[in-house]
Amino acid sequence: LLVSAHLKDVLKERFPVPTYFLGSYVDRARFRPPASPPAWGPPFEVSVVGPYEVDLKGVKDALQGLLKAKARIALKVRHASTSPLSLEEVQLGCTDVFFHDLAPDQMPAFYRGCHFHVQASHPQEGFGLPAVEALASGVLPLVSDIPSYRDFAFPRFAVGDAEGLATALLELARDGGAYERRLESASKCLEGMDLETVVDRLEGLLSGAKAAR
């Protein structure tokens, strides 16, 4: 059972077994936009999620790109991680507020109030759910151009491209109309990511497997 459609081809190359797309869901009752969107303008608040030390999460790449953007526009960077704050991250000097080991029910509040979410994952990432959770919370994700995000209308930058990330963010921060259009377009991906749809899909797969016996 796959949470991301792109994994079908990945697994097909390695394992000669059937695969079935199940998909992911977001709890829209918890992850929802704030009653009052944050005021538009600097300092723009940006969320980043994941352990700094785990390369495939791309947190170091995200912070390096945001540091470049900070040289041109005022940003406030929030980083949430299951790992403690590292000395290397402190020395990089990009993170403004660090959150360690937030409980799942604290994550919606972490996203709300932000203007952007940056997910700079590497191609090995199966599916970066934080970007979709941020989107459901009313925050526009900027993501690295990896297979797991190819079907989503998110603004993208090349993997490991700090300057490309900074440029993409700056273009949107300087054009509120473009930001709103990209947010509206990206939000369409949330259709079908509710629990009922995923459960129906699972029941269909199980029924089909039972009938094939």
Short mmCIF file of C-alpha atoms in Angstrom, two decimals:
data_model
loop_
_atom_site.label_atom_id
_atom_site.label_comp_id
_atom_site.label_asym_id
_atom_site.label_seq_id
_atom_site.Cartn_x
_atom_site.Cartn_y
_atom_site.Cartn_z
CA LEU A 1 0.00 0.00 0.00
CA LEU A 2 1.51 3.31 -1.10
CA VAL A 3 1.04 6.75 0.42
CA SER A 4 2.48 8.44 -2.68
CA ALA A 5 1.77 7.46 -6.28
CA HIS A 6 5.37 8.00 -7.43
CA LEU A 7 6.53 5.12 -5.23
CA LYS A 8 4.84 2.65 -7.59
CA ASP A 9 7.61 3.02 -10.17
CA VAL A 10 10.31 3.02 -7.50
CA LEU A 11 9.11 -0.28 -6.04
CA LYS A 12 8.44 -1.82 -9.45
CA GLU A 13 12.15 -1.53 -10.24
CA ARG A 14 13.14 -3.34 -7.05
CA PHE A 15 10.39 -5.75 -6.10
CA PRO A 16 8.25 -7.88 -8.47
CA VAL A 17 5.09 -7.56 -6.37
CA PRO A 18 1.77 -5.76 -6.91
CA THR A 19 1.43 -2.29 -5.40
CA TYR A 20 -1.68 -0.29 -4.62
CA PHE A 21 -2.07 3.45 -4.12
CA LEU A 22 -3.79 4.29 -0.84
CA GLY A 23 -2.76 7.91 -0.41
CA SER A 24 -2.41 10.12 2.64
CA TYR A 25 -4.93 12.14 4.55
CA VAL A 26 -4.85 15.33 6.56
CA ASP A 27 -7.07 15.90 9.58
CA ARG A 28 -8.82 19.03 8.33
CA ALA A 29 -10.55 19.50 11.68
CA ARG A 30 -7.14 20.15 13.28
CA PHE A 31 -5.14 21.48 10.35
CA ARG A 32 -7.17 24.47 9.22
CA PRO A 33 -6.43 28.11 8.35
CA PRO A 34 -6.49 30.67 11.16
CA ALA A 35 -9.63 32.71 11.67
CA SER A 36 -7.62 35.82 10.76
CA PRO A 37 -4.77 35.39 8.26
CA PRO A 38 -1.45 36.97 9.23
CA ALA A 39 -0.93 40.53 8.07
CA TRP A 40 0.71 40.63 4.66
CA GLY A 41 4.19 42.10 4.71
CA PRO A 42 7.58 41.75 6.35
CA PRO A 43 8.69 40.19 8.49
CA PHE A 44 7.26 37.15 6.67
CA GLU A 45 7.02 34.10 8.90
CA VAL A 46 8.37 30.83 7.53
CA SER A 47 8.06 27.32 8.95
CA VAL A 48 10.56 24.50 8.52
CA VAL A 49 10.08 20.97 9.90
CA GLY A 50 12.48 18.08 10.43
CA PRO A 51 15.78 17.13 12.05
CA TYR A 52 18.70 19.30 10.93
CA GLU A 53 21.06 16.31 10.97
CA VAL A 54 19.00 14.09 8.61
CA ASP A 55 20.17 14.96 5.11
CA LEU A 56 17.15 13.61 3.21
CA LYS A 57 14.89 16.06 5.08
CA GLY A 58 16.87 18.95 3.59
CA VAL A 59 16.55 21.20 6.64
CA LYS A 60 20.10 22.48 6.25
CA ASP A 61 19.36 23.31 2.61
CA ALA A 62 16.17 25.11 3.63
CA LEU A 63 17.91 27.23 6.24
CA GLN A 64 20.78 28.10 3.91
CA GLY A 65 18.29 29.30 1.30
CA LEU A 66 16.31 31.27 3.87
CA LEU A 67 19.51 32.88 5.10
CA LYS A 68 20.10 34.17 1.56
CA ALA A 69 16.53 35.47 1.43
CA LYS A 70 16.97 37.17 4.81
CA ALA A 71 19.74 39.29 3.30
CA ARG A 72 17.09 40.84 1.00
CA ILE A 73 13.85 40.80 2.98
CA ALA A 74 12.82 40.52 6.64
CA LEU A 75 11.88 36.95 7.63
CA LYS A 76 11.15 35.16 10.89
CA VAL A 77 12.05 31.49 10.63
CA ARG A 78 10.38 28.88 12.85
CA HIS A 79 11.98 25.42 12.97
CA ALA A 80 10.30 22.41 14.62
CA SER A 81 12.32 19.23 15.11
CA THR A 82 12.25 15.99 17.05
CA SER A 83 15.98 16.47 17.67
CA PRO A 84 17.48 19.11 19.98
CA LEU A 85 18.87 22.34 18.57
CA SER A 86 22.36 21.66 17.22
CA LEU A 87 25.41 23.87 17.55
CA GLU A 88 25.79 23.89 13.76
CA GLU A 89 22.27 25.28 13.34
CA VAL A 90 22.93 27.95 15.95
CA GLN A 91 26.14 28.94 14.18
CA LEU A 92 24.34 29.13 10.82
CA GLY A 93 22.28 31.93 12.33
CA CYS A 94 19.05 31.55 10.37
CA THR A 95 16.57 30.08 12.87
CA ASP A 96 14.71 32.68 14.92
CA VAL A 97 12.48 30.39 16.98
CA PHE A 98 13.21 26.71 17.63
CA PHE A 99 10.60 24.19 18.78
CA HIS A 100 11.80 20.85 20.13
CA ASP A 101 9.67 17.72 20.07
CA LEU A 102 6.25 19.29 19.63
CA ALA A 103 3.33 16.94 20.20
CA PRO A 104 1.21 16.17 17.10
CA ASP A 105 -1.67 18.27 18.42
CA GLN A 106 0.68 21.27 18.70
CA MET A 107 1.65 21.25 15.02
CA PRO A 108 -1.44 23.07 13.68
CA ALA A 109 -0.69 26.06 15.91
CA PHE A 110 2.96 25.92 14.80
CA TYR A 111 1.95 26.41 11.16
CA ARG A 112 -0.80 28.97 11.67
CA GLY A 113 0.43 32.50 11.48
CA CYS A 114 3.12 31.63 8.93
CA HIS A 115 3.12 32.91 5.36
CA PHE A 116 5.36 30.22 3.89
CA HIS A 117 6.45 26.67 4.64
CA VAL A 118 9.72 25.39 3.15
CA GLN A 119 10.25 21.68 2.50
CA ALA A 120 13.67 21.14 0.91
CA SER A 121 13.60 17.33 1.02
CA HIS A 122 15.93 15.17 -1.07
CA PRO A 123 14.60 12.65 -3.64
CA GLN A 124 14.78 9.78 -1.12
CA GLU A 125 11.86 11.32 0.77
CA GLY A 126 8.82 9.09 0.28
CA PHE A 127 6.23 11.77 1.02
CA GLY A 128 6.73 14.99 2.95
CA LEU A 129 3.47 15.30 4.87
CA PRO A 130 4.44 18.57 6.65
CA ALA A 131 4.03 20.50 3.40
CA VAL A 132 0.43 19.31 3.05
CA GLU A 133 -0.30 19.93 6.74
CA ALA A 134 1.02 23.47 6.35
CA LEU A 135 -1.13 23.98 3.25
CA ALA A 136 -4.23 22.79 5.12
CA SER A 137 -3.32 25.38 7.77
CA GLY A 138 -3.43 28.16 5.21
CA VAL A 139 0.31 28.35 4.53
CA LEU A 140 1.84 28.20 1.04
CA PRO A 141 4.52 25.48 0.74
CA LEU A 142 7.69 25.98 -1.29
CA VAL A 143 9.17 22.57 -2.02
CA SER A 144 12.18 20.99 -3.64
CA ASP A 145 11.52 19.46 -7.05
CA ILE A 146 11.39 15.79 -6.06
CA PRO A 147 9.14 12.96 -7.34
CA SER A 148 6.85 12.90 -4.31
CA TYR A 149 5.68 16.47 -5.03
CA ARG A 150 5.38 16.25 -8.83
CA ASP A 151 1.57 15.96 -8.70
CA PHE A 152 1.15 19.03 -6.46
CA ALA A 153 0.89 22.62 -7.67
CA PHE A 154 3.49 23.91 -5.21
CA PRO A 155 6.15 26.50 -6.06
CA ARG A 156 9.39 24.56 -6.54
CA PHE A 157 13.15 24.97 -6.50
CA ALA A 158 15.90 22.54 -7.43
CA VAL A 159 17.19 20.17 -4.76
CA GLY A 160 20.01 21.79 -2.80
CA ASP A 161 19.59 25.12 -4.63
CA ALA A 162 19.75 27.74 -1.86
CA GLU A 163 19.67 30.65 -4.31
CA GLY A 164 16.73 29.14 -6.18
CA LEU A 165 14.79 28.81 -2.93
CA ALA A 166 15.57 32.40 -1.94
CA THR A 167 14.50 33.68 -5.37
CA ALA A 168 11.22 31.71 -5.36
CA LEU A 169 10.29 33.02 -1.93
CA LEU A 170 11.23 36.61 -2.72
CA GLU A 171 9.16 36.66 -5.92
CA LEU A 172 6.05 35.59 -4.02
CA ALA A 173 6.71 37.81 -1.00
CA ARG A 174 6.88 40.84 -3.30
CA ASP A 175 3.59 40.04 -5.06
CA GLY A 176 0.66 39.37 -2.73
CA GLY A 177 -1.65 38.69 -5.67
CA ALA A 178 0.63 35.99 -7.06
CA TYR A 179 0.89 34.50 -3.57
CA GLU A 180 -2.89 34.24 -3.25
CA ARG A 181 -3.22 32.66 -6.69
CA ARG A 182 -0.55 30.07 -5.93
CA LEU A 183 -2.13 29.29 -2.56
CA GLU A 184 -5.55 28.80 -4.15
CA SER A 185 -4.10 26.57 -6.87
CA ALA A 186 -2.06 24.51 -4.42
CA SER A 187 -5.04 24.01 -2.11
CA LYS A 188 -6.82 21.93 -4.75
CA CYS A 189 -4.54 19.03 -3.87
CA LEU A 190 -6.33 18.72 -0.52
CA GLU A 191 -9.40 17.37 -2.31
CA GLY A 192 -9.47 13.63 -1.74
CA MET A 193 -7.01 13.77 1.15
CA ASP A 194 -9.71 13.34 3.78
CA LEU A 195 -9.99 10.24 5.96
CA GLU A 196 -13.26 9.10 4.39
CA THR A 197 -11.76 9.01 0.89
CA VAL A 198 -8.69 7.09 2.05
CA VAL A 199 -10.83 4.59 3.99
CA ASP A 200 -13.11 4.09 0.98
CA ARG A 201 -10.06 3.46 -1.18
CA LEU A 202 -8.72 0.93 1.32
CA GLU A 203 -12.07 -0.87 1.52
CA GLY A 204 -12.17 -1.03 -2.27
CA LEU A 205 -8.69 -2.55 -2.38
CA LEU A 206 -9.58 -5.14 0.27
CA SER A 207 -12.84 -6.02 -1.47
CA GLY A 208 -11.02 -6.46 -4.76
CA ALA A 209 -8.39 -8.66 -3.15
CA LYS A 210 -11.07 -10.80 -1.51
CA ALA A 211 -12.97 -11.20 -4.78
CA ALA A 212 -9.78 -12.25 -6.56
CA ARG A 213 -9.22 -15.20 -4.22
#
